[in-house]
Short mmCIF file of C-alpha atoms and ligand atoms in Angstrom, two decimals:
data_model
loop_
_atom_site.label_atom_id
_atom_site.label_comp_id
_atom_site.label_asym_id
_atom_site.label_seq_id
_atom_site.Cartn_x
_atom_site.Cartn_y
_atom_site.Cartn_z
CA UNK A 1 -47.13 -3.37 -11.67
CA UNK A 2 -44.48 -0.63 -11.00
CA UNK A 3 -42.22 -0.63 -13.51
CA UNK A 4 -38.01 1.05 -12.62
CA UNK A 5 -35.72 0.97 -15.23
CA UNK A 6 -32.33 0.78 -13.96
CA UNK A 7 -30.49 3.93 -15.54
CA UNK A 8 -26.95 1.85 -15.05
CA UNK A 9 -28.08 0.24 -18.32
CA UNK A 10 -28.59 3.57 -19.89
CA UNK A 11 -26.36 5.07 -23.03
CA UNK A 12 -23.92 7.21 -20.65
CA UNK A 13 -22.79 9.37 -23.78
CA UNK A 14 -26.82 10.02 -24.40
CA UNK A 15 -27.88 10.02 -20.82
CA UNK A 16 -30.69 12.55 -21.23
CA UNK A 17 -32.14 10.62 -24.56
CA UNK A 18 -32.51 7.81 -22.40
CA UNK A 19 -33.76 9.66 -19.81
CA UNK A 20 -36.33 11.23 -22.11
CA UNK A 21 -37.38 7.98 -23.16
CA UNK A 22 -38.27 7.03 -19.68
CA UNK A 23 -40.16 10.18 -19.42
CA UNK A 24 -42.22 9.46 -21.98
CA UNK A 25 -42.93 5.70 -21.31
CA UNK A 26 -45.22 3.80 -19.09
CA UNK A 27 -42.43 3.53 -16.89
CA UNK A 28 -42.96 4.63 -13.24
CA UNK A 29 -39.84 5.35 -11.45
CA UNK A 30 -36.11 5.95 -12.27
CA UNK A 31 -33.91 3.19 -10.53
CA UNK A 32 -30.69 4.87 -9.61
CA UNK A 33 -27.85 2.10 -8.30
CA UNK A 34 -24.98 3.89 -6.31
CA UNK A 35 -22.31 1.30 -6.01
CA UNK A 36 -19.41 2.00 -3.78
CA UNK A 37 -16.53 -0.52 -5.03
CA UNK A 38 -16.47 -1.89 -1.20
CA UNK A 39 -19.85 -3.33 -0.76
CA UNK A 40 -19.85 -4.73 -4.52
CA UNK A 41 -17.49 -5.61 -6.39
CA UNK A 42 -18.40 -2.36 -9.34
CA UNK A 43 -18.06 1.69 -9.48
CA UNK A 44 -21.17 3.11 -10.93
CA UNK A 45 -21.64 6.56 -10.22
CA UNK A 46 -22.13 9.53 -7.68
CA UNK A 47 -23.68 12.96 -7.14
CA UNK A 48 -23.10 14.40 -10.32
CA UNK A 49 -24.94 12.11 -12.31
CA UNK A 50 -27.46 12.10 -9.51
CA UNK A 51 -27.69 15.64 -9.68
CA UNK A 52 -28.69 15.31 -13.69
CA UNK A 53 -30.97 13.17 -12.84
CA UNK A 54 -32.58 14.89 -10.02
CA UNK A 55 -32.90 17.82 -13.11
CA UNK A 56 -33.96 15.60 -15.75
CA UNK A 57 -36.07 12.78 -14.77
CA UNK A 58 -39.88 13.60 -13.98
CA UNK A 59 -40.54 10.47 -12.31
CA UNK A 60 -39.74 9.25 -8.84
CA UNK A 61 -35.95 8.22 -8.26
CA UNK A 62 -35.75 4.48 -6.60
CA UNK A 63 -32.30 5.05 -5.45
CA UNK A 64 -31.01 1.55 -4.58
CA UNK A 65 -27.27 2.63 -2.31
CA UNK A 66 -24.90 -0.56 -2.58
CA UNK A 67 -22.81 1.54 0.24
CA UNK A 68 -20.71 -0.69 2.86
CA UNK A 69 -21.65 2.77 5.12
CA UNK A 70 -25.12 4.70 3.40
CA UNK A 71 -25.66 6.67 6.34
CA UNK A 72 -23.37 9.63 5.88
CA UNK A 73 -25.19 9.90 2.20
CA UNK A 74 -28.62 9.46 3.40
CA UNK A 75 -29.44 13.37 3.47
CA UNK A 76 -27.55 14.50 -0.03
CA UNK A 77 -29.32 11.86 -1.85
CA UNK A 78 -32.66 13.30 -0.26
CA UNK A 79 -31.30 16.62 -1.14
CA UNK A 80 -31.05 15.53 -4.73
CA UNK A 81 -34.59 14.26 -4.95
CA UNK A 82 -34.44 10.69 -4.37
CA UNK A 83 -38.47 9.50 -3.52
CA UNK A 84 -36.97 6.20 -1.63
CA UNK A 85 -33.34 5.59 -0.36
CA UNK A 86 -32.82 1.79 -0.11
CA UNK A 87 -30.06 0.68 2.23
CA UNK A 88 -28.97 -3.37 2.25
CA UNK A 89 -29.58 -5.23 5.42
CA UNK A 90 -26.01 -6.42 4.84
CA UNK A 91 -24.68 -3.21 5.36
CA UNK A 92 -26.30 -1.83 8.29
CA UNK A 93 -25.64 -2.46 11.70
CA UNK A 94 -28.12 -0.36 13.28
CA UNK A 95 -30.50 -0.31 11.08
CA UNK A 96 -33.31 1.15 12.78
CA UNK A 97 -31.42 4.08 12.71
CA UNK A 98 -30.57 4.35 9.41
CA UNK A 99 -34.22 3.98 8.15
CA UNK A 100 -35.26 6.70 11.03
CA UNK A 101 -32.79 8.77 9.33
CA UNK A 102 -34.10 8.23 5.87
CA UNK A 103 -37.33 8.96 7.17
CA UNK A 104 -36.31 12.20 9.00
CA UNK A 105 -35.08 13.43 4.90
CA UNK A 106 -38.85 13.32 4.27
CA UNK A 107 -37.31 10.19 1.77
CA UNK A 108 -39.78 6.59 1.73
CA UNK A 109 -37.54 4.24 3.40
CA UNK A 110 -36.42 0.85 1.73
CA UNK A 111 -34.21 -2.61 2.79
CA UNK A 112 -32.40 -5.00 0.09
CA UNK A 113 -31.81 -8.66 0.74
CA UNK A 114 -28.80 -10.05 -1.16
CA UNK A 115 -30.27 -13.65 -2.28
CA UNK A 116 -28.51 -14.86 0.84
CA UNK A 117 -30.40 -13.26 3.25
CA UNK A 118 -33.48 -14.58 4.87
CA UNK A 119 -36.51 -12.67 4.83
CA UNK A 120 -37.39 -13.55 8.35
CA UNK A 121 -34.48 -11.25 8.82
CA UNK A 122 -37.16 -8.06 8.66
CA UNK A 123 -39.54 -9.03 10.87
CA UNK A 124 -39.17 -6.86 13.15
CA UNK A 125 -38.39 -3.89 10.80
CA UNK A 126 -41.02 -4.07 7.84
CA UNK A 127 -43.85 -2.49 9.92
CA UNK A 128 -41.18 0.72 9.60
CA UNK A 129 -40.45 0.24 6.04
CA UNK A 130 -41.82 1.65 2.85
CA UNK A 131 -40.47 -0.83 0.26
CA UNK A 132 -38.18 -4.55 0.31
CA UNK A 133 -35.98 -4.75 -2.16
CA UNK A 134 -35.46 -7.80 -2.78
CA UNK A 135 -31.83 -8.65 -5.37
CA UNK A 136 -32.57 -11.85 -7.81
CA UNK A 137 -28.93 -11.26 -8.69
CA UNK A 138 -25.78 -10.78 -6.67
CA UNK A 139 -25.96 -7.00 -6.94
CA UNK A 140 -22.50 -5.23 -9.06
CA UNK A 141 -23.51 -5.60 -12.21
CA UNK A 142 -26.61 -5.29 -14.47
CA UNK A 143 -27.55 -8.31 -17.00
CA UNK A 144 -26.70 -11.26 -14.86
CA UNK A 145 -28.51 -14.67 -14.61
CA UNK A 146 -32.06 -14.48 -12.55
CA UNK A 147 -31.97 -16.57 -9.55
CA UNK A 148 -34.79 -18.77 -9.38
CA UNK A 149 -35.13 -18.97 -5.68
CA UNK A 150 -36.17 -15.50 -5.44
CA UNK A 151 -40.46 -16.65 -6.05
CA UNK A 152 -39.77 -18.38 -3.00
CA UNK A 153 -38.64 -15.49 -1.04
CA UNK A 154 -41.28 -12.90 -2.81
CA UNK A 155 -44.32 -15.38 -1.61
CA UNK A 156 -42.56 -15.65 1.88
CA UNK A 157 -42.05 -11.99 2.05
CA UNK A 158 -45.61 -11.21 1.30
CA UNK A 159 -46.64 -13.61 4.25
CA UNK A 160 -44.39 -11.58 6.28
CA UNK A 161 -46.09 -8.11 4.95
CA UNK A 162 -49.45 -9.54 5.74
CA UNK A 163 -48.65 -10.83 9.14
CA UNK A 164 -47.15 -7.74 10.08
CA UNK A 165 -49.91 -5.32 8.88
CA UNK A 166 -47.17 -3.31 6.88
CA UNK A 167 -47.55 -1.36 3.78
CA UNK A 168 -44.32 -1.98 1.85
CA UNK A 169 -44.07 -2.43 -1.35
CA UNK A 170 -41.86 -5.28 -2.88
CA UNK A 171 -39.75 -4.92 -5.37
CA UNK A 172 -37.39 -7.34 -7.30
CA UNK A 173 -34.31 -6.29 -8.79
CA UNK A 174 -31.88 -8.36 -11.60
CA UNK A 175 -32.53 -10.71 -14.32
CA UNK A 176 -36.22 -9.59 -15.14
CA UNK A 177 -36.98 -10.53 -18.24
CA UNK A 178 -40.64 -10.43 -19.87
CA UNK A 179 -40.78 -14.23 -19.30
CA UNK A 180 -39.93 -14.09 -15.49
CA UNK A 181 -42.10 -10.73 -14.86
CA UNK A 182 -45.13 -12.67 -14.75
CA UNK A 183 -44.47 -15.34 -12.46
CA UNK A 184 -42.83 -12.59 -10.50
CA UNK A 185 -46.22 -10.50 -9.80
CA UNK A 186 -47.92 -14.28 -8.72
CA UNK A 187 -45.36 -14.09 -6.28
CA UNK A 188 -46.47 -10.99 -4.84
CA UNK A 189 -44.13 -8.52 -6.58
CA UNK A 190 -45.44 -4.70 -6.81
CA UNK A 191 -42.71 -3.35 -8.17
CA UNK A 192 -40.02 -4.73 -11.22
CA UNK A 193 -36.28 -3.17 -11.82
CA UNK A 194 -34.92 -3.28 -15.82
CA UNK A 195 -31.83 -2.79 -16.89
CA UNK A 196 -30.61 -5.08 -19.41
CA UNK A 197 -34.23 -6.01 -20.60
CA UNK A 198 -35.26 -2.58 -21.28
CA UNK A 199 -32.35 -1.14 -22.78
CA UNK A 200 -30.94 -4.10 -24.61
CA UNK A 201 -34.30 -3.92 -26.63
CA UNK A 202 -34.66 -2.95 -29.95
CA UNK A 203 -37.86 -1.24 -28.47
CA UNK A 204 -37.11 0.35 -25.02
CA UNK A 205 -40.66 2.05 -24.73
CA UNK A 206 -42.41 -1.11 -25.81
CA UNK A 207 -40.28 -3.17 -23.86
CA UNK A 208 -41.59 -0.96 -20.75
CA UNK A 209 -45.03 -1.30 -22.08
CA UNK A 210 -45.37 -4.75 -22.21
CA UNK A 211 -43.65 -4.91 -18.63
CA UNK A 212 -46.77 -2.82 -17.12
CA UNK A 213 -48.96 -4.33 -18.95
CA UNK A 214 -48.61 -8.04 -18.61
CA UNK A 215 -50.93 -10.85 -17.43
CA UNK A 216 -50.16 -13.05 -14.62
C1 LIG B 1 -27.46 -4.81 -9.81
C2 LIG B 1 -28.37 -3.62 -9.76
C3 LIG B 1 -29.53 -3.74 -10.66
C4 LIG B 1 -29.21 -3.80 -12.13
C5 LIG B 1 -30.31 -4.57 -12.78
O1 LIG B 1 -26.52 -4.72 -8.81
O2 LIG B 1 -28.87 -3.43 -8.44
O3 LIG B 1 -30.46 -2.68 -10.41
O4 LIG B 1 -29.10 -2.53 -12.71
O5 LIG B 1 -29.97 -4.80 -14.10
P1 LIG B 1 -30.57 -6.02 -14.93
O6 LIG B 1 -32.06 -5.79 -15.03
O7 LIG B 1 -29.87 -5.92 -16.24
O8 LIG B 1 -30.26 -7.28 -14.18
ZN1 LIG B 2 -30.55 -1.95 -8.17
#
């Protein structure tokens, strides 16, 4: 299992501790939410915190853009070493274009699915795309509720990988918890955001560990 803690949980005054930690975990990847304050109702943060990042981290960065328009960002995030740029299906009106675009940065290219959205919805995208994000939360904020509903669409999207001969990865992001992260990788899940779970723990780096290594 791939495990990305979400850095909008991190200690903003300590950001390179935290960042550090992740280093030095199990941890996988660095998931990096951009919110825009149109397509969700939250700020988060831009290129300058990107840009520490980009400096700091020594992991892949899962940037996950919650931008009403991502495609005139698409080549500074690249710039600033994102690994995979994931655009929402919500957002995107052409988006075979955008993902082309990603591609074109040399970036892997992802989709999220607000817990609204059918999966069906991809079928004739996911042979192009490198990773399905799929949000268990409404996206906006970090420690919110897990919505239950989202096995169901991990098992369905899996069908839908299979059927289509792609190769991306799927990855859920909001409310894991060690209790859900299980059932989650049943499911089909390859990859599992963290915010609140890892950095509301007493024991971030054991928290990660016990999120790689847990039985189904
Ligand atoms: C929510 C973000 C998530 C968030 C997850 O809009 O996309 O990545 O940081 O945080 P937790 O794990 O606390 O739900
Ligand atoms: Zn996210």
């Amino acid at each position: 299992m791939i495990i990305s803690p979400s850095v909008l949980s991190a200690n903003f005054l300590h950001l390179e501790k935290d960042i550090e930690m992740i280093n030095n975990s199990q941890a996988d990847w660095f998931h990096v939410d951009i919110m825009d304050g149109v397509f969700v109702p939250n700020i988060s943060f831009g290129m300058p915190v990107m840009n520490a990042l980009h400096k700091a981290a020594k992991k892949p960065l899962d940037v996950h853009l919650m931008l009403a328009n991502p495609d005139p960002y698409i080549a500074e995030f690249a710039r600033l070493g994102a690994t995979f740029i994931t655009v929402h299906y919500e957002a995107c009106t052409h988006l075979h274009r955008t993902i082309q675009s990603i591609k074109q940065t040399g970036a892997k290219a992802g989709v999220a699915l607000n817990p609204h959205t059918p999966v069906h919805l991809l079928s004739e995208i996911i042979a192009d795309l490198d990773l399905v994000l799929l949000m268990s939360v409404n996206p906006g904020f970090g420690g919110q509720k897990f919505i239950e509903n989202t096995y169901h669409k991990c098992a369905e999207l899996k069908a839908l990988i299979l059927e289509k001969q792609s190769h991306a990865l799927i990855e859920i992001d909001g409310g894991v918890t060690l209790a859900n992260a299980p059932l989650l990788q049943k499911a089909g899940a390859h990859a599992l955001v963290a915010g609140n779970t890892v950095f509301s723990s007493p024991n971030p780096t054991e928290t990660i560990m016990q999120l790689k290594n847990m039985n189904p």
